[in-house]
Each structure stands twice: as structure tokens, then as C-alpha cells.
């Protein structure tokens, strides 16, 4: 199996310490050995490689930047480097790990009770239990504040009614973090698979994120005990805090997809010959595209590293993460498109990873706050004027 050589134009690695390089190498090797050999078939079959979950748990990938309860307690830069390598394999694999760690384990750790933490976190860190995060609804995507799913107090418990959709890991999850509107505002609940009144159905026909399960969740007079409520999650700021964690990982992850596209196209253009038996890499128009790609990847790496260091010192803000997510996803999509072009007809076949990444990145542009919504976050930050409505 060919080893990924990495993409490092400005001695980026000199900014990483030994521990960070070791974590990246572990994730890199896992992707080369375990993800790349199966991912084309998974994408074709529309199947998440669930056989990798326990192994990823053993490697400490789930909730890698969280402390305690069996989590690896890594730095945010180490966590970002893992996300980068996983998404070099496939955005679906990175999404699985993002949802598990940032959208399920993080809220249980941050907003959950001691019992909830003890019950779920060690098993989730090990990959023995899987979670999903239900925020989006059929009528409320970019504007989750409008959610219609309700939570009504009923004796010593709660009754949930409503629908969530586009939920990663939905039908495979042992537990769903569900956001619902209660009389006192938006609240979070842990709903276990098999709870009466809770059902899931998978979304089919996706041409993007095919190696990832995406489902709808339905709640019909679904009764959960009082102990299912996340006691410290109060208001929309709770799910938004989870999204900030996940978006940070996405900002790193997409660099991996871009690196894979760039390196595939670069090595192809050096070997592929046209016109007088010359490699297509000898043409100026081809070199310009490679120069654009490596420049943008390098800028994205530096932004991610800087924000990782800010997060590690507690100085990061949600608006910083919006810039990271928006810029780096755009950059990765541009690299995927340029790479596809440079490979001619071979750019569209799944023998190469480019088209798979390109299709996946269309989802990454939309979920966790669309490109537009992050532009509005940045716009509000620099003008002081909110323009969402
Ligand atoms: C594969 C996949 C997995 C997902 N996984 C999850 C998950 O695990 N959990 C979860 O809760 N959700 C998940 N989502 C849902 C995702 O977060 C939403 O799709 C996203 O928030 C956008 O919502 P929407 O699709 O309803 O688009 P809409 O909100 O309808 O937006 C459509 C378009 O209108 C634009 N738009 C909307 N409002 C404005 C505005 N004010 N100004 C300018 N433009 C605007 C948007 O930018 C976009 O271009 C997933 C989605 C996909 C595709």
C-alpha cells in the first residue's frame, strides 16, 4: 500500500512538536492501512465501514481532545491533525468521528449529569456505543432557533414530539442527543435506541457522503425519564457550543481532502504525457493550477494551526471558527475541482479519490453552518450588525 508523503511547502512540520507528529503519523498510517483499501467500495455501496469503529476507539480518536472518562485528553492541534488524516481518507469517516466526539461526547461531558457521563463516555470513547446529534428539522436547517420539536413535562419525565432530519449516524446510534423546545426554552435530551415512540429511517439517493449513514428521526409521544435531560444545557447556545467544536474539526479535516486531491493530481501530471511525449506538468497552465493549490493548502494549514493554538490556550472565539470552516471548505472544494480538471477523463472515475472528495465536500460546505451563514457570522463580527434576517 502506497504511503501518503504529506504536503508541506513551508516547513509546516517544524511548527509541530514530537507528540503532534506522532499522533498525525498514527492517524496517517491508520488511514493508509485501513481506510484507503475499503473506502471506494464503501462509497459505491453507500456503506459506512462500521468495522473500523472499535479500532478507532482503541487509537483514541473518539473525543480525542476531551479529558477523563476514557478519553485521550489530547490537545486541540493533535485532534485537528487526526481529523485532517481521517478526511484525507474520506469525509464520511471524519464525520463519524466528529459527530461522536464533538456533537455527542462533548455535550454529555459539558452539559450532562455524572450518571450520564459515566454511562456513556467510556463506551463511546471505546467505540462500543455510537451517538448522533439531532438538531436539523425538515423546516429548520440554517435557522435551528425555529425548531418545532417539543418537549413537554409529564409527571417525572418528558414527552417528545417532532422530527429531525439529515442526521449523521441516526439509525446506527445507540443514543441520540435531541434538541427540543420546552416551555422554558430549548433543552437537550439523551434518547436511547429502542425507546417507544422513537423511530429512524435512512435517507437514500445521496451522491455525496455515501460512506456515511444519514437518517431522519421521528418522535411520536416519546416518553423519556427526567434523567434523560442534559441538566446544564439551557437555550440554543448549548447546541451552538457543540457545533463550534465540530466546525473546528471540519476546518482541519478538509485540509486532508485537499491534500489528497492535490497530491493525486500532482503525481499524475508528472507521469501523464501529451503532445511530443512531454508530461502535462511541463505546461504553464498546469503548473499554475498546482501552484494555486499548494498555496491555498499552505494558507489553510497555517490558519488551522494558529486557531488550534488559540483553542489550546482558551482564546478561540466562534467567529474565528467560522472563518476556519468557511475558508478551508472553499479551499478544499477549489482544490478538488482543479485536480479533477488536471486529470482529464481520469478525474471522474473512482479509481482515483478526486470525484469522491469533490462530492463529499459539497455536503461539508452545507452542514455545520453553510458557507453563507459563516459569511454572516464574520460579517457581524466585523460590522457589529447582524444580517441573518
Ligand atoms: C450529509 C449530511 C449530514 C448532516 N448531518 C447532520 C447531523 O448530524 N445533525 C444535524 O442536526 N444536521 C445535520 N445535517 C444538516 C445540515 O446541518 C443542514 O443541511 C444545514 O444546516 C443547512 O440547512 P438546510 O439544508 O435546511 O438548508 P437551508 O437552511 O434551507 O439553506 C438553503 C440555502 O439558503 C441559504 N440561506 C439560508 N438562510 C440564509 C440567510 N439568512 N442568508 C443567506 N443565505 C441563507 C443557505 O446558505 C443555503 O445556501 C446534515 C446535512 C447533510 C447534507
XYZ file of C-alpha atoms and ligand atoms in Angstrom:
442
model
C 0.000 0.000 0.000
C 1.438 3.379 -1.071
C 2.230 5.715 1.831
C 0.953 9.277 1.797
C 4.016 11.576 1.714
C 2.267 14.599 3.265
C 2.018 18.125 1.870
C 4.471 20.566 3.414
C 5.671 23.554 1.383
C 6.872 25.968 4.102
C 8.316 23.581 6.711
C 4.916 23.410 8.401
C 6.051 20.328 10.283
C 8.737 22.384 12.026
C 5.873 24.072 13.912
C 4.642 20.750 15.324
C 6.103 19.091 18.408
C 7.092 15.426 18.616
C 3.833 14.375 20.205
C 1.814 16.104 17.470
C 3.893 14.477 14.742
C 3.438 11.091 16.386
C -0.349 11.465 16.647
C -0.536 12.512 12.986
C 1.610 9.564 11.971
C -0.643 7.142 13.844
C -3.758 8.542 12.140
C -1.956 8.665 8.773
C -0.971 5.036 8.993
C -4.466 4.009 10.075
C -5.935 5.760 7.036
C -3.370 4.256 4.639
C -3.787 0.731 6.037
C -7.437 0.550 6.993
C -9.475 3.271 5.247
C -7.982 3.658 1.753
C -8.238 -0.076 0.909
C -12.003 -0.196 1.593
C -13.331 3.287 1.029
C -14.001 3.140 -2.723
C -16.242 0.109 -2.280
C -17.938 1.655 0.751
C -18.722 4.767 -1.267
C -20.040 2.656 -4.151
C -22.185 0.552 -1.823
C -23.360 3.507 0.255
C -21.971 1.897 3.406
C -20.095 3.282 6.404
C -17.157 0.982 7.315
C -18.519 0.242 10.794
C -15.912 -2.499 11.251
C -13.390 0.318 11.916
C -15.214 1.787 14.924
C -13.589 -0.323 17.648
C -10.153 0.191 16.151
C -10.656 3.954 16.054
C -11.727 3.700 19.690
C -8.540 1.840 20.604
C -6.494 4.541 18.866
C -8.211 7.232 20.958
C -9.885 9.056 18.038
C -13.319 9.491 19.672
C -13.470 12.614 21.816
C -9.687 12.784 21.437
C -9.496 16.351 22.809
C -11.733 15.630 25.828
C -10.451 14.755 29.293
C -11.449 11.896 31.586
C -13.932 9.004 31.234
C -11.588 7.084 28.946
C -10.967 9.993 26.523
C -7.435 10.550 25.239
C -7.054 14.111 26.572
C -5.125 15.281 23.504
C -4.509 18.907 22.583
C -6.722 20.584 20.007
C -3.871 20.609 17.490
C -3.424 16.853 17.896
C -7.183 16.417 17.499
C -7.127 18.590 14.355
C -4.324 16.536 12.837
C -6.363 13.354 13.385
C -9.341 14.968 11.639
C -7.089 16.012 8.750
C -5.835 12.491 8.204
C -9.288 10.905 8.543
C -10.756 13.248 5.953
C -7.849 12.511 3.639
C -9.380 9.047 3.724
C -12.983 10.180 3.402
C -15.240 12.943 4.741
C -17.716 10.259 5.842
C -15.174 8.676 8.175
C -14.207 12.066 9.597
C -17.912 12.949 10.005
C -18.485 9.773 12.016
C -15.668 10.715 14.390
C -16.720 14.402 14.530
C -20.295 13.542 15.452
C -19.269 11.009 18.050
C -16.718 13.286 19.748
C -17.799 16.876 19.196
C -21.580 16.519 18.943
C -22.351 13.699 21.371
C -19.489 13.128 23.820
C -18.780 16.871 24.207
C -22.385 17.784 25.237
C -22.571 14.779 27.576
C -19.296 15.861 29.202
C -20.173 19.573 29.270
C -23.921 19.592 29.959
C -24.568 16.061 31.267
C -25.013 14.663 34.771
C -22.399 12.484 36.448
C -24.551 9.433 35.757
C -24.902 10.322 32.065
C -21.155 10.817 31.751
C -20.340 7.552 33.485
C -22.909 5.638 31.486
C -21.954 6.833 28.019
C -18.494 8.368 27.782
C -16.228 5.334 28.405
C -18.222 3.191 25.954
C -18.332 5.964 23.363
C -14.593 6.638 23.688
C -14.000 2.930 23.043
C -16.295 2.920 20.004
C -18.596 0.402 21.729
C -21.536 2.815 21.732
C -22.401 5.191 18.883
C -24.164 8.552 19.093
C -25.941 11.022 16.830
C -26.923 14.698 17.138
C -30.441 15.747 16.201
C -30.761 19.481 15.623
C -31.859 19.996 11.978
C -35.560 19.638 11.142
C -37.338 19.444 7.779
C -38.335 23.143 8.010
C -35.406 24.459 10.045
C -31.842 23.980 8.817
C -29.821 27.195 8.865
C -32.193 28.614 11.457
C -32.442 25.991 14.214
C -33.949 28.611 16.547
C -37.281 27.966 14.835
C -37.357 24.258 15.723
C -40.791 22.678 16.142
C -39.859 19.544 18.086
C -41.383 19.873 21.525
C -40.553 18.538 24.980
C -43.430 18.630 27.462
C -43.129 17.769 31.127
C -45.165 14.702 32.039
C -45.066 13.671 35.680
C -41.427 12.976 36.471
C -40.431 12.688 32.799
C -40.745 14.358 29.413
C -42.691 13.635 26.230
C -41.018 14.441 22.897
C -42.849 15.060 19.627
C -41.393 16.118 16.289
C -38.981 15.204 13.526
C -35.273 15.657 12.930
C -33.672 15.080 9.551
C -30.272 14.809 7.861
C -28.869 13.200 10.995
C -25.444 11.561 10.616
C -25.295 8.102 12.254
C -29.054 8.402 13.008
C -30.150 4.797 12.519
C -26.946 3.244 13.873
C -26.787 5.324 17.049
C -27.300 3.787 20.467
C -28.111 7.242 21.802
C -29.326 10.449 20.184
C -28.671 13.922 21.555
C -32.004 15.570 20.698
C -32.741 19.278 20.900
C -36.348 20.247 21.574
C -38.415 23.239 22.588
C -39.687 23.118 26.174
C -41.774 25.757 27.951
C -38.601 27.193 29.466
C -36.670 27.249 26.149
C -34.540 24.858 24.091
C -33.346 21.824 26.042
C -31.242 18.745 25.213
C -32.167 15.094 25.823
C -30.456 11.741 25.526
C -32.836 9.375 23.755
C -31.806 5.740 23.632
C -32.411 3.466 20.706
C -35.498 1.312 21.302
C -37.353 3.933 23.359
C -41.067 3.570 22.489
C -42.192 6.398 20.202
C -38.700 6.920 18.736
C -38.036 5.680 15.204
C -35.442 6.244 12.460
C -35.388 5.917 8.679
C -32.371 6.304 6.406
C -32.077 8.875 3.627
C -31.246 7.226 0.292
C -30.124 8.606 -3.058
C -27.212 10.672 -1.729
C -24.490 11.401 -4.294
C -22.312 12.847 -1.516
C -21.180 11.334 1.827
C -22.109 7.913 0.570
C -19.791 6.228 3.093
C -21.829 7.728 5.933
C -25.266 6.878 7.312
C -27.737 9.781 7.207
C -31.196 9.392 8.711
C -34.389 11.062 9.845
C -35.510 10.695 13.467
C -39.205 10.692 14.411
C -40.596 11.281 17.908
C -44.226 10.452 18.479
C -45.301 10.806 22.124
C -41.843 9.533 23.007
C -41.594 9.439 26.802
C -38.176 9.761 28.399
C -37.354 9.878 32.121
C -36.218 13.072 33.846
C -32.724 11.577 33.928
C -32.614 11.794 30.092
C -32.416 15.588 30.156
C -28.968 17.188 29.883
C -29.240 19.269 33.067
C -26.821 22.037 32.126
C -27.961 22.563 28.507
C -30.064 25.715 28.542
C -31.033 27.546 25.365
C -29.754 27.463 21.808
C -26.252 28.336 22.970
C -25.815 24.723 24.120
C -26.165 23.090 20.664
C -24.235 26.018 19.146
C -21.332 25.289 21.517
C -21.312 21.699 20.238
C -21.294 22.941 16.641
C -18.257 25.123 17.378
C -16.370 22.022 18.492
C -17.330 20.126 15.359
C -16.639 23.023 12.995
C -13.131 23.346 14.384
C -12.517 19.712 13.423
C -14.016 20.269 9.973
C -11.666 23.209 9.386
C -8.766 20.792 9.840
C -10.421 17.811 8.200
C -10.965 19.367 4.800
C -7.249 20.139 4.530
C -6.805 16.356 4.344
C -9.263 16.042 1.455
C -7.496 18.921 -0.342
C -4.075 17.344 0.245
C -5.232 14.059 -1.230
C -6.656 15.771 -4.319
C -3.541 17.911 -4.789
C -1.075 15.055 -4.351
C -3.065 12.769 -6.642
C -3.156 15.430 -9.376
C 0.478 16.481 -8.894
C 1.837 12.963 -9.238
C -0.486 12.294 -12.176
C 0.616 15.363 -14.140
C 4.273 14.405 -13.787
C 3.632 10.976 -15.317
C 0.878 11.698 -17.849
C 2.262 12.617 -21.282
C 0.574 14.552 -24.117
C 1.978 16.470 -27.120
C 5.533 15.447 -28.105
C 5.812 12.910 -25.267
C 6.073 15.640 -22.657
C 4.496 15.370 -19.206
C 1.451 17.598 -18.867
C 3.198 19.043 -15.769
C 5.543 20.833 -18.197
C 2.766 23.185 -19.327
C 2.431 26.565 -17.661
C -1.342 26.350 -17.337
C -0.986 23.067 -15.445
C 1.718 24.430 -13.160
C -0.385 27.471 -12.377
C -3.157 25.239 -11.045
C -0.701 23.246 -8.912
C 0.819 26.496 -7.627
C -2.625 27.820 -6.712
C -3.488 24.620 -4.883
C -0.311 24.308 -2.825
C -0.510 27.991 -1.911
C -4.095 27.724 -0.680
C -3.432 24.466 1.178
C -0.469 26.084 2.912
C -2.528 29.119 3.970
C -5.270 26.793 5.257
C -2.742 24.774 7.275
C -1.369 27.911 8.909
C -4.845 29.217 9.781
C -5.808 25.853 11.265
C -2.625 25.622 13.304
C -2.954 29.174 14.615
C -6.562 28.581 15.665
C -5.592 25.241 17.190
C -3.024 27.028 19.346
C -5.634 29.667 20.264
C -8.071 26.917 21.254
C -5.419 25.221 23.347
C -4.881 28.470 25.251
C -8.606 29.195 25.627
C -8.553 32.231 23.337
C -10.567 30.992 20.380
C -13.953 32.567 19.535
C -16.842 31.103 17.499
C -16.299 33.787 14.813
C -12.695 32.578 14.402
C -14.000 29.068 13.802
C -16.462 30.392 11.203
C -13.529 31.775 9.206
C -11.646 28.479 9.520
C -14.606 26.362 8.429
C -15.682 28.623 5.570
C -12.238 29.343 4.145
C -10.913 25.817 4.380
C -14.006 24.155 2.899
C -13.929 26.611 -0.032
C -10.227 25.941 -0.458
C -10.765 22.166 -0.455
C -13.605 22.376 -2.973
C -11.456 24.541 -5.252
C -8.582 22.038 -4.985
C -10.909 19.131 -5.749
C -12.266 20.916 -8.835
C -8.814 21.923 -10.105
C -7.483 18.401 -9.511
C -10.391 16.829 -11.334
C -9.706 19.102 -14.287
C -5.979 18.291 -14.364
C -6.704 14.582 -14.550
C -8.906 14.813 -17.618
C -11.239 11.829 -18.011
C -9.470 10.013 -15.188
C -10.648 12.806 -12.910
C -14.187 11.465 -12.918
C -13.541 7.791 -12.223
C -13.500 6.326 -8.716
C -10.179 4.577 -9.308
C -8.905 7.958 -8.084
C -10.275 9.700 -4.966
C -10.922 13.140 -6.506
C -14.589 12.884 -7.501
C -15.452 11.203 -4.187
C -13.835 14.053 -2.263
C -15.485 16.629 -4.531
C -18.934 15.119 -3.929
C -18.336 14.813 -0.180
C -17.138 18.388 0.117
C -20.456 19.621 -1.278
C -22.024 18.303 1.946
C -19.261 19.740 4.089
C -19.963 23.153 2.541
C -23.619 22.845 3.645
C -23.575 21.167 7.048
C -22.443 22.689 10.328
C -23.413 26.140 9.066
C -23.449 26.822 5.345
C -20.840 28.972 3.626
C -23.396 31.826 3.642
C -24.153 31.539 7.336
C -20.465 31.654 8.252
C -20.050 34.698 5.990
C -22.815 36.336 8.055
C -21.068 35.398 11.317
C -17.858 37.004 10.055
C -19.842 39.983 8.715
C -21.487 40.529 12.089
C -18.141 40.272 13.831
C -16.526 42.974 11.678
C -19.517 45.354 11.439
C -21.408 44.759 14.651
C -24.569 44.375 12.556
C -26.412 41.038 12.339
C -27.719 40.309 8.821
C -29.269 36.852 9.235
C -32.859 38.027 8.732
C -24.908 14.527 4.738
C -25.418 15.480 5.772
C -25.248 15.198 7.122
C -25.795 16.039 8.101
N -25.649 15.707 9.428
C -26.349 16.426 10.369
C -26.371 15.986 11.734
O -25.710 15.018 12.112
N -27.149 16.675 12.618
C -27.897 17.759 12.255
O -28.589 18.317 13.101
N -27.874 18.208 10.959
C -27.130 17.564 10.018
N -27.134 17.979 8.701
C -27.978 19.104 8.322
C -27.217 20.366 7.996
O -26.674 20.922 9.156
C -28.204 21.331 7.274
O -28.416 20.784 5.988
C -27.659 22.746 7.193
O -27.738 23.380 8.439
C -28.410 23.603 6.161
O -29.779 23.515 6.361
P -30.746 23.194 5.116
O -30.223 22.025 4.385
O -32.119 23.140 5.650
O -30.584 24.435 4.146
P -31.344 25.836 4.256
O -31.203 26.411 5.626
O -32.707 25.717 3.678
O -30.440 26.723 3.287
C -30.540 26.631 1.861
C -29.699 27.768 1.259
O -30.186 29.027 1.723
C -29.115 29.751 2.311
N -29.603 30.567 3.423
C -30.426 30.208 4.435
N -30.607 31.241 5.269
C -29.861 32.268 4.795
C -29.614 33.612 5.220
N -30.146 34.127 6.326
N -28.789 34.373 4.474
C -28.206 33.870 3.362
N -28.394 32.617 2.907
C -29.201 31.832 3.621
C -28.147 28.681 2.810
O -26.836 29.221 2.988
C -28.226 27.680 1.682
O -27.418 28.089 0.613
C -26.511 17.205 7.708
C -26.633 17.517 6.349
C -26.103 16.670 5.390
C -26.242 17.029 3.940
